[in-house]
């Protein structure tokens, strides 16, 4: 499992990069890679909800699977709808999935190295075996069956098969866990997909390959040869095993180019085919794109299926949108009916190749009942296209336990009611948990603020820490206010200057890189609900690259035997790959050293063998808590109504007046529609905020509108379960922007064909991309004094583009500008246009695309 748009499994804990590199194309075409890419042609209506998918038929005898066009079929040619999950964190560890790690032990490599250093190689081997014997047991296979699954994807680390001390030599127990899995699966009518999650050398820099920071597979001929050898052993061992549904030769091989990925995967396909002609071989995407393979059939490939790992909405690509909106757009193909899953369906249908959605996560953070409904709808939608699907992931545990609003696991350990929150992480939100949050600490989406219980007697010094930051290439924008820790008996306050306005009382903490800290930020729109006056705002400073991590802290005195209430508010202002965490520590933070939560964890650097044994053994016996929504909906005979969308409101009209902006629209004739939501934005690109909820009439007056401000409005229809897409927008009179000035690209006043996406350029925010020929963005500007002007434009593309024309007032283009390959969709350059003349007065400035696949972040109009 990375953590990038289509990513599988890096740790999200404490701001490490997250599972699913930004899905910049959730609403765009299926062929997008990162930011940018071509947009799809419009279609009049969203895709209809699929008919409920039939439950997988029970099988007393699983037969060899094969492909037939776009179908997965059994030996008799009958279609098989594969529905299942991944057994993550078992044969290759991802520490975020078991709530462990810290002090330098953050992945399987560092764990095994530390255990070997401390206890010797043989003892390390015994402890790892104990862990693997405990993480997945027969009760887990029973639970998998209870979910109605008929397939599991089994992530494997190379060293579970190959002797790490003797290259190209099988371990003595090489097949123990694979054989056992196949036997347990067979008893329950479940297929198994064998997934090489971590190849020798590592095929990405992520920890889900076993060792973070390597990525040597692409340049190490020995690693490539050992990977071929591994697949020769696997194919030889299982070539006649019908329970094995498919071979997954390289999980998320994204550490190099798409071309290099195709070369290596096709080489492994040929290696397998030299031994095994029966089993399906999977062809992984490159960040969602399967273009590089061309037509596998034309190449003579047989029995192959494509694989994608979509994680829409989980990594900051849809800031402010709810899980409902994100998954509605992905599963119902957006307002045009051509994006999301529809784009993939068209591509694989044209190629006549089946598809495996090998990793996805639709229920996290959506709440238990709604999450269960979205989970079922996701599986049903994939099955309606005949796709196989395996979610990420079956199980996730943590020191605190519990399902909360929906964790990444279908099961977790039961909530630990005795968890001591006196020292450690006391509140947390992140863009992986709930991008766009605006909440109190008590309602934080990842860790809610507890009552702080102080042990012992007498005064004790603690350190309260606010920590934030973002992964490399991403931007934090988080604000904090009204920080308070009060004695619940006396109401005495112990925090100094929790209302900010200045840095008084706070010490800056720098872990890595550098944060922008504004202690007196007060601009509207980026302050938390309930805040007062100046707040603390955390951003990325101009020119600072790479991961940034740090914050502020202060010493406080708490009394032993007393309890304290932690309060505060914080807000995400459109961040990407960002965390916001509050800690209470009994030791002062050290500059340059990360603050991590060891509460409830085993410190593998100092723990005794007995303590480590007890932790590993506990995984086999700890009480499990099943996600209640998934338990209900995954096997329900009736499919949920979620995403059976009402028609969007029509004929939205707006009248500006002294009492506000009056909106009206046609009343819905759908008997299920119970009301309407009203949304407002200051830009034509959307980024709407909800203005009114569950309006019962087909009219609404915005009395909060500020005269002379440009507003865009949209309305949605509501049923008891669902919300429609936005209506066509209506706007107030569009105010021209005086120039010279810098115009943010997303602040266009009209457009055709483009999409917005999070931007990692200096200053963050959003950029505009997905241009095709004749797409455009347009701005209203005003010139005070006639003269000659130029444009500086901030541009990016991974492929190079013939670019765009610059038009003024619909006249002949004043310039044509190509966009050279900048090195990536988020690698930015500034280009300057040729001078052009403008008279005094209002003008329309249009950038009209003549090529495709270029992004723009801003444009600066300058007088000559």
PDB file of C-alpha atoms in Angstrom, residues 536-724:
ATOM      1  CA  UNK A 536      -1.597  31.124  15.003  1.00  0.00           C
ATOM      2  CA  UNK A 537      -1.318  30.217  11.316  1.00  0.00           C
ATOM      3  CA  UNK A 538       1.183  27.615  10.050  1.00  0.00           C
ATOM      4  CA  UNK A 539       2.281  27.642   6.388  1.00  0.00           C
ATOM      5  CA  UNK A 540       5.271  26.744   4.189  1.00  0.00           C
ATOM      6  CA  UNK A 541       7.643  29.704   3.763  1.00  0.00           C
ATOM      7  CA  UNK A 542       8.602  30.740   0.233  1.00  0.00           C
ATOM      8  CA  UNK A 543      11.619  28.841  -1.078  1.00  0.00           C
ATOM      9  CA  UNK A 544      11.500  26.055   1.540  1.00  0.00           C
ATOM     10  CA  UNK A 545      11.333  22.595  -0.038  1.00  0.00           C
ATOM     11  CA  UNK A 546      11.142  19.035   1.285  1.00  0.00           C
ATOM     12  CA  UNK A 547       9.301  17.843   4.380  1.00  0.00           C
ATOM     13  CA  UNK A 548       8.634  20.543   6.949  1.00  0.00           C
ATOM     14  CA  UNK A 549       7.792  19.625  10.515  1.00  0.00           C
ATOM     15  CA  UNK A 550       7.687  21.558  13.748  1.00  0.00           C
ATOM     16  CA  UNK A 551       5.589  23.989  15.729  1.00  0.00           C
ATOM     17  CA  UNK A 552       5.552  25.697  19.112  1.00  0.00           C
ATOM     18  CA  UNK A 553       5.512  24.629  22.744  1.00  0.00           C
ATOM     19  CA  UNK A 554       5.465  25.977  26.284  1.00  0.00           C
ATOM     20  CA  UNK A 555       6.126  24.638  29.764  1.00  0.00           C
ATOM     21  CA  UNK A 556       3.113  24.273  32.021  1.00  0.00           C
ATOM     22  CA  UNK A 557       2.635  23.154  35.627  1.00  0.00           C
ATOM     23  CA  UNK A 558       0.032  20.542  36.479  1.00  0.00           C
ATOM     24  CA  UNK A 559      -0.828  19.201  39.915  1.00  0.00           C
ATOM     25  CA  UNK A 560      -0.595  15.498  40.667  1.00  0.00           C
ATOM     26  CA  UNK A 561      -3.920  13.868  41.437  1.00  0.00           C
ATOM     27  CA  UNK A 562      -5.829  16.532  39.501  1.00  0.00           C
ATOM     28  CA  UNK A 563      -7.667  16.386  36.174  1.00  0.00           C
ATOM     29  CA  UNK A 564      -7.548  18.996  33.415  1.00  0.00           C
ATOM     30  CA  UNK A 565      -9.644  19.887  30.385  1.00  0.00           C
ATOM     31  CA  UNK A 566      -7.913  20.590  27.065  1.00  0.00           C
ATOM     32  CA  UNK A 567      -9.740  22.939  24.728  1.00  0.00           C
ATOM     33  CA  UNK A 568      -8.945  24.740  21.500  1.00  0.00           C
ATOM     34  CA  UNK A 569     -10.041  25.186  17.901  1.00  0.00           C
ATOM     35  CA  UNK A 570      -8.130  24.545  14.679  1.00  0.00           C
ATOM     36  CA  UNK A 571      -8.819  24.695  10.975  1.00  0.00           C
ATOM     37  CA  UNK A 572      -7.386  23.285   7.766  1.00  0.00           C
ATOM     38  CA  UNK A 573      -7.327  25.936   5.055  1.00  0.00           C
ATOM     39  CA  UNK A 574      -6.846  23.706   2.020  1.00  0.00           C
ATOM     40  CA  UNK A 575      -3.632  21.910   2.953  1.00  0.00           C
ATOM     41  CA  UNK A 576      -2.137  18.880   1.215  1.00  0.00           C
ATOM     42  CA  UNK A 577      -0.477  15.939   2.996  1.00  0.00           C
ATOM     43  CA  UNK A 578      -0.567  17.845   6.285  1.00  0.00           C
ATOM     44  CA  UNK A 579      -0.866  16.965   9.964  1.00  0.00           C
ATOM     45  CA  UNK A 580      -1.861  18.984  13.022  1.00  0.00           C
ATOM     46  CA  UNK A 581      -1.118  17.412  16.404  1.00  0.00           C
ATOM     47  CA  UNK A 582      -1.135  18.421  20.046  1.00  0.00           C
ATOM     48  CA  UNK A 583       1.081  16.674  22.618  1.00  0.00           C
ATOM     49  CA  UNK A 584       1.524  16.742  26.361  1.00  0.00           C
ATOM     50  CA  UNK A 585       5.074  15.648  27.233  1.00  0.00           C
ATOM     51  CA  UNK A 586       6.959  15.151  30.453  1.00  0.00           C
ATOM     52  CA  UNK A 587      10.283  16.061  28.790  1.00  0.00           C
ATOM     53  CA  UNK A 588      11.116  19.239  26.911  1.00  0.00           C
ATOM     54  CA  UNK A 589      11.203  18.837  23.122  1.00  0.00           C
ATOM     55  CA  UNK A 590      14.649  18.833  21.503  1.00  0.00           C
ATOM     56  CA  UNK A 591      15.306  20.950  18.424  1.00  0.00           C
ATOM     57  CA  UNK A 592      15.831  18.775  15.367  1.00  0.00           C
ATOM     58  CA  UNK A 593      14.253  15.709  16.991  1.00  0.00           C
ATOM     59  CA  UNK A 594      10.694  14.709  16.184  1.00  0.00           C
ATOM     60  CA  UNK A 595       7.991  14.599  18.810  1.00  0.00           C
ATOM     61  CA  UNK A 596       6.277  11.230  18.608  1.00  0.00           C
ATOM     62  CA  UNK A 597       3.643   9.542  20.681  1.00  0.00           C
ATOM     63  CA  UNK A 598       5.058   6.548  22.560  1.00  0.00           C
ATOM     64  CA  UNK A 599       1.957   6.282  24.747  1.00  0.00           C
ATOM     65  CA  UNK A 600       0.772   2.693  24.558  1.00  0.00           C
ATOM     66  CA  UNK A 601       3.661   1.697  22.312  1.00  0.00           C
ATOM     67  CA  UNK A 602       6.586  -0.657  22.722  1.00  0.00           C
ATOM     68  CA  UNK A 603       9.932   1.059  22.256  1.00  0.00           C
ATOM     69  CA  UNK A 604      11.849  -1.581  20.318  1.00  0.00           C
ATOM     70  CA  UNK A 605      15.131   0.187  21.053  1.00  0.00           C
ATOM     71  CA  UNK A 606      14.938  -0.538  24.804  1.00  0.00           C
ATOM     72  CA  UNK A 607      12.078  -3.021  25.379  1.00  0.00           C
ATOM     73  CA  UNK A 608      12.853  -6.432  26.794  1.00  0.00           C
ATOM     74  CA  UNK A 609      12.302  -9.606  24.804  1.00  0.00           C
ATOM     75  CA  UNK A 610       9.343 -10.367  27.062  1.00  0.00           C
ATOM     76  CA  UNK A 611       7.711  -7.009  26.340  1.00  0.00           C
ATOM     77  CA  UNK A 612       8.134  -7.507  22.600  1.00  0.00           C
ATOM     78  CA  UNK A 613       6.832 -11.063  22.831  1.00  0.00           C
ATOM     79  CA  UNK A 614       3.771  -9.906  24.751  1.00  0.00           C
ATOM     80  CA  UNK A 615       2.999  -7.267  22.125  1.00  0.00           C
ATOM     81  CA  UNK A 616       3.313  -9.700  19.236  1.00  0.00           C
ATOM     82  CA  UNK A 617       1.318 -12.441  20.990  1.00  0.00           C
ATOM     83  CA  UNK A 618      -1.450  -9.967  21.812  1.00  0.00           C
ATOM     84  CA  UNK A 619      -2.393  -9.660  18.136  1.00  0.00           C
ATOM     85  CA  UNK A 620      -3.673 -13.242  18.172  1.00  0.00           C
ATOM     86  CA  UNK A 621      -5.904 -12.832  21.217  1.00  0.00           C
ATOM     87  CA  UNK A 622      -6.888  -9.167  21.524  1.00  0.00           C
ATOM     88  CA  UNK A 623     -10.598  -8.492  21.246  1.00  0.00           C
ATOM     89  CA  UNK A 624     -11.470  -7.284  17.752  1.00  0.00           C
ATOM     90  CA  UNK A 625     -14.033  -4.608  16.947  1.00  0.00           C
ATOM     91  CA  UNK A 626     -15.701  -4.987  13.558  1.00  0.00           C
ATOM     92  CA  UNK A 627     -16.682  -1.835  11.668  1.00  0.00           C
ATOM     93  CA  UNK A 628     -20.424  -1.972  12.352  1.00  0.00           C
ATOM     94  CA  UNK A 629     -21.492  -0.246   9.146  1.00  0.00           C
ATOM     95  CA  UNK A 630     -19.484  -2.613   6.983  1.00  0.00           C
ATOM     96  CA  UNK A 631     -20.702  -5.609   8.961  1.00  0.00           C
ATOM     97  CA  UNK A 632     -24.293  -4.546   8.281  1.00  0.00           C
ATOM     98  CA  UNK A 633     -24.097  -3.448   4.673  1.00  0.00           C
ATOM     99  CA  UNK A 634     -21.548  -5.792   3.117  1.00  0.00           C
ATOM    100  CA  UNK A 635     -23.871  -8.785   3.400  1.00  0.00           C
ATOM    101  CA  UNK A 636     -27.244  -7.039   3.404  1.00  0.00           C
ATOM    102  CA  UNK A 637     -29.691  -8.488   0.885  1.00  0.00           C
ATOM    103  CA  UNK A 638     -30.828  -4.957   0.045  1.00  0.00           C
ATOM    104  CA  UNK A 639     -28.263  -2.501  -1.277  1.00  0.00           C
ATOM    105  CA  UNK A 640     -28.174   0.940   0.382  1.00  0.00           C
ATOM    106  CA  UNK A 641     -29.794   3.868  -1.415  1.00  0.00           C
ATOM    107  CA  UNK A 642     -26.619   5.951  -1.200  1.00  0.00           C
ATOM    108  CA  UNK A 643     -25.671   7.576  -4.547  1.00  0.00           C
ATOM    109  CA  UNK A 644     -29.120   7.063  -6.101  1.00  0.00           C
ATOM    110  CA  UNK A 645     -29.034  10.740  -6.933  1.00  0.00           C
ATOM    111  CA  UNK A 646     -31.922  13.161  -7.421  1.00  0.00           C
ATOM    112  CA  UNK A 647     -31.814  15.528 -10.403  1.00  0.00           C
ATOM    113  CA  UNK A 648     -29.947  18.738  -9.748  1.00  0.00           C
ATOM    114  CA  UNK A 649     -31.984  21.957  -9.489  1.00  0.00           C
ATOM    115  CA  UNK A 650     -32.682  23.802 -12.750  1.00  0.00           C
ATOM    116  CA  UNK A 651     -33.007  27.468 -13.774  1.00  0.00           C
ATOM    117  CA  UNK A 652     -31.151  29.037 -10.856  1.00  0.00           C
ATOM    118  CA  UNK A 653     -31.703  32.800 -10.951  1.00  0.00           C
ATOM    119  CA  UNK A 654     -30.175  35.605  -8.889  1.00  0.00           C
ATOM    120  CA  UNK A 655     -31.334  39.141  -8.182  1.00  0.00           C
ATOM    121  CA  UNK A 656     -29.104  41.574  -6.311  1.00  0.00           C
ATOM    122  CA  UNK A 657     -30.876  43.949  -3.941  1.00  0.00           C
ATOM    123  CA  UNK A 658     -30.508  46.065  -0.845  1.00  0.00           C
ATOM    124  CA  UNK A 659     -31.627  43.177   1.357  1.00  0.00           C
ATOM    125  CA  UNK A 660     -29.139  40.720  -0.111  1.00  0.00           C
ATOM    126  CA  UNK A 661     -28.824  38.402  -3.082  1.00  0.00           C
ATOM    127  CA  UNK A 662     -32.137  36.667  -3.795  1.00  0.00           C
ATOM    128  CA  UNK A 663     -31.955  33.197  -5.345  1.00  0.00           C
ATOM    129  CA  UNK A 664     -34.751  31.159  -6.896  1.00  0.00           C
ATOM    130  CA  UNK A 665     -34.917  27.922  -8.855  1.00  0.00           C
ATOM    131  CA  UNK A 666     -37.418  25.418 -10.199  1.00  0.00           C
ATOM    132  CA  UNK A 667     -38.989  23.252  -7.531  1.00  0.00           C
ATOM    133  CA  UNK A 668     -38.158  19.576  -7.881  1.00  0.00           C
ATOM    134  CA  UNK A 669     -40.894  17.237  -9.069  1.00  0.00           C
ATOM    135  CA  UNK A 670     -39.156  14.259  -7.438  1.00  0.00           C
ATOM    136  CA  UNK A 671     -41.304  13.095  -4.510  1.00  0.00           C
ATOM    137  CA  UNK A 672     -38.176  11.946  -2.667  1.00  0.00           C
ATOM    138  CA  UNK A 673     -36.646  15.452  -2.607  1.00  0.00           C
ATOM    139  CA  UNK A 674     -37.051  16.909   0.874  1.00  0.00           C
ATOM    140  CA  UNK A 675     -35.127  20.170   0.490  1.00  0.00           C
ATOM    141  CA  UNK A 676     -32.136  21.987  -0.935  1.00  0.00           C
ATOM    142  CA  UNK A 677     -28.641  23.072   0.069  1.00  0.00           C
ATOM    143  CA  UNK A 678     -27.323  26.470  -1.023  1.00  0.00           C
ATOM    144  CA  UNK A 679     -23.607  27.016  -1.688  1.00  0.00           C
ATOM    145  CA  UNK A 680     -21.519  30.129  -2.306  1.00  0.00           C
ATOM    146  CA  UNK A 681     -18.065  30.783  -3.735  1.00  0.00           C
ATOM    147  CA  UNK A 682     -16.027  33.857  -4.652  1.00  0.00           C
ATOM    148  CA  UNK A 683     -14.665  32.190  -7.785  1.00  0.00           C
ATOM    149  CA  UNK A 684     -16.209  30.572 -10.842  1.00  0.00           C
ATOM    150  CA  UNK A 685     -14.038  27.530 -10.210  1.00  0.00           C
ATOM    151  CA  UNK A 686     -16.138  26.491  -7.274  1.00  0.00           C
ATOM    152  CA  UNK A 687     -14.589  25.724  -3.857  1.00  0.00           C
ATOM    153  CA  UNK A 688     -18.099  26.302  -2.581  1.00  0.00           C
ATOM    154  CA  UNK A 689     -18.930  26.624   1.083  1.00  0.00           C
ATOM    155  CA  UNK A 690     -22.384  25.661   2.336  1.00  0.00           C
ATOM    156  CA  UNK A 691     -24.474  28.750   2.961  1.00  0.00           C
ATOM    157  CA  UNK A 692     -27.781  27.125   3.924  1.00  0.00           C
ATOM    158  CA  UNK A 693     -28.745  23.571   4.804  1.00  0.00           C
ATOM    159  CA  UNK A 694     -32.046  21.769   4.089  1.00  0.00           C
ATOM    160  CA  UNK A 695     -33.929  24.764   2.713  1.00  0.00           C
ATOM    161  CA  UNK A 696     -37.521  23.611   2.121  1.00  0.00           C
ATOM    162  CA  UNK A 697     -38.628  26.378  -0.289  1.00  0.00           C
ATOM    163  CA  UNK A 698     -37.224  26.838  -3.809  1.00  0.00           C
ATOM    164  CA  UNK A 699     -35.834  30.241  -2.946  1.00  0.00           C
ATOM    165  CA  UNK A 700     -33.277  31.740  -0.568  1.00  0.00           C
ATOM    166  CA  UNK A 701     -31.877  35.213   0.163  1.00  0.00           C
ATOM    167  CA  UNK A 702     -28.214  35.602   1.086  1.00  0.00           C
ATOM    168  CA  UNK A 703     -28.340  38.476   3.552  1.00  0.00           C
ATOM    169  CA  UNK A 704     -24.632  38.098   4.439  1.00  0.00           C
ATOM    170  CA  UNK A 705     -23.402  39.123   0.969  1.00  0.00           C
ATOM    171  CA  UNK A 706     -21.106  42.160   0.889  1.00  0.00           C
ATOM    172  CA  UNK A 707     -22.098  44.719  -1.721  1.00  0.00           C
ATOM    173  CA  UNK A 708     -19.644  45.048  -4.598  1.00  0.00           C
ATOM    174  CA  UNK A 709     -18.213  41.543  -4.113  1.00  0.00           C
ATOM    175  CA  UNK A 710     -18.406  38.915  -6.843  1.00  0.00           C
ATOM    176  CA  UNK A 711     -20.230  35.785  -5.669  1.00  0.00           C
ATOM    177  CA  UNK A 712     -21.093  32.540  -7.414  1.00  0.00           C
ATOM    178  CA  UNK A 713     -23.983  30.414  -6.138  1.00  0.00           C
ATOM    179  CA  UNK A 714     -25.091  26.821  -6.705  1.00  0.00           C
ATOM    180  CA  UNK A 715     -27.933  24.732  -5.263  1.00  0.00           C
ATOM    181  CA  UNK A 716     -28.348  20.990  -4.719  1.00  0.00           C
ATOM    182  CA  UNK A 717     -31.403  18.776  -4.211  1.00  0.00           C
ATOM    183  CA  UNK A 718     -31.655  16.578  -1.121  1.00  0.00           C
ATOM    184  CA  UNK A 719     -33.393  13.306  -0.365  1.00  0.00           C
ATOM    185  CA  UNK A 720     -33.309  11.441   2.929  1.00  0.00           C
ATOM    186  CA  UNK A 721     -30.050   9.808   1.856  1.00  0.00           C
ATOM    187  CA  UNK A 722     -28.581  11.618  -1.129  1.00  0.00           C
ATOM    188  CA  UNK A 723     -27.520  15.001  -2.469  1.00  0.00           C
ATOM    189  CA  UNK A 724     -27.513  15.896  -6.159  1.00  0.00           C
TER     190      UNK A 724
END
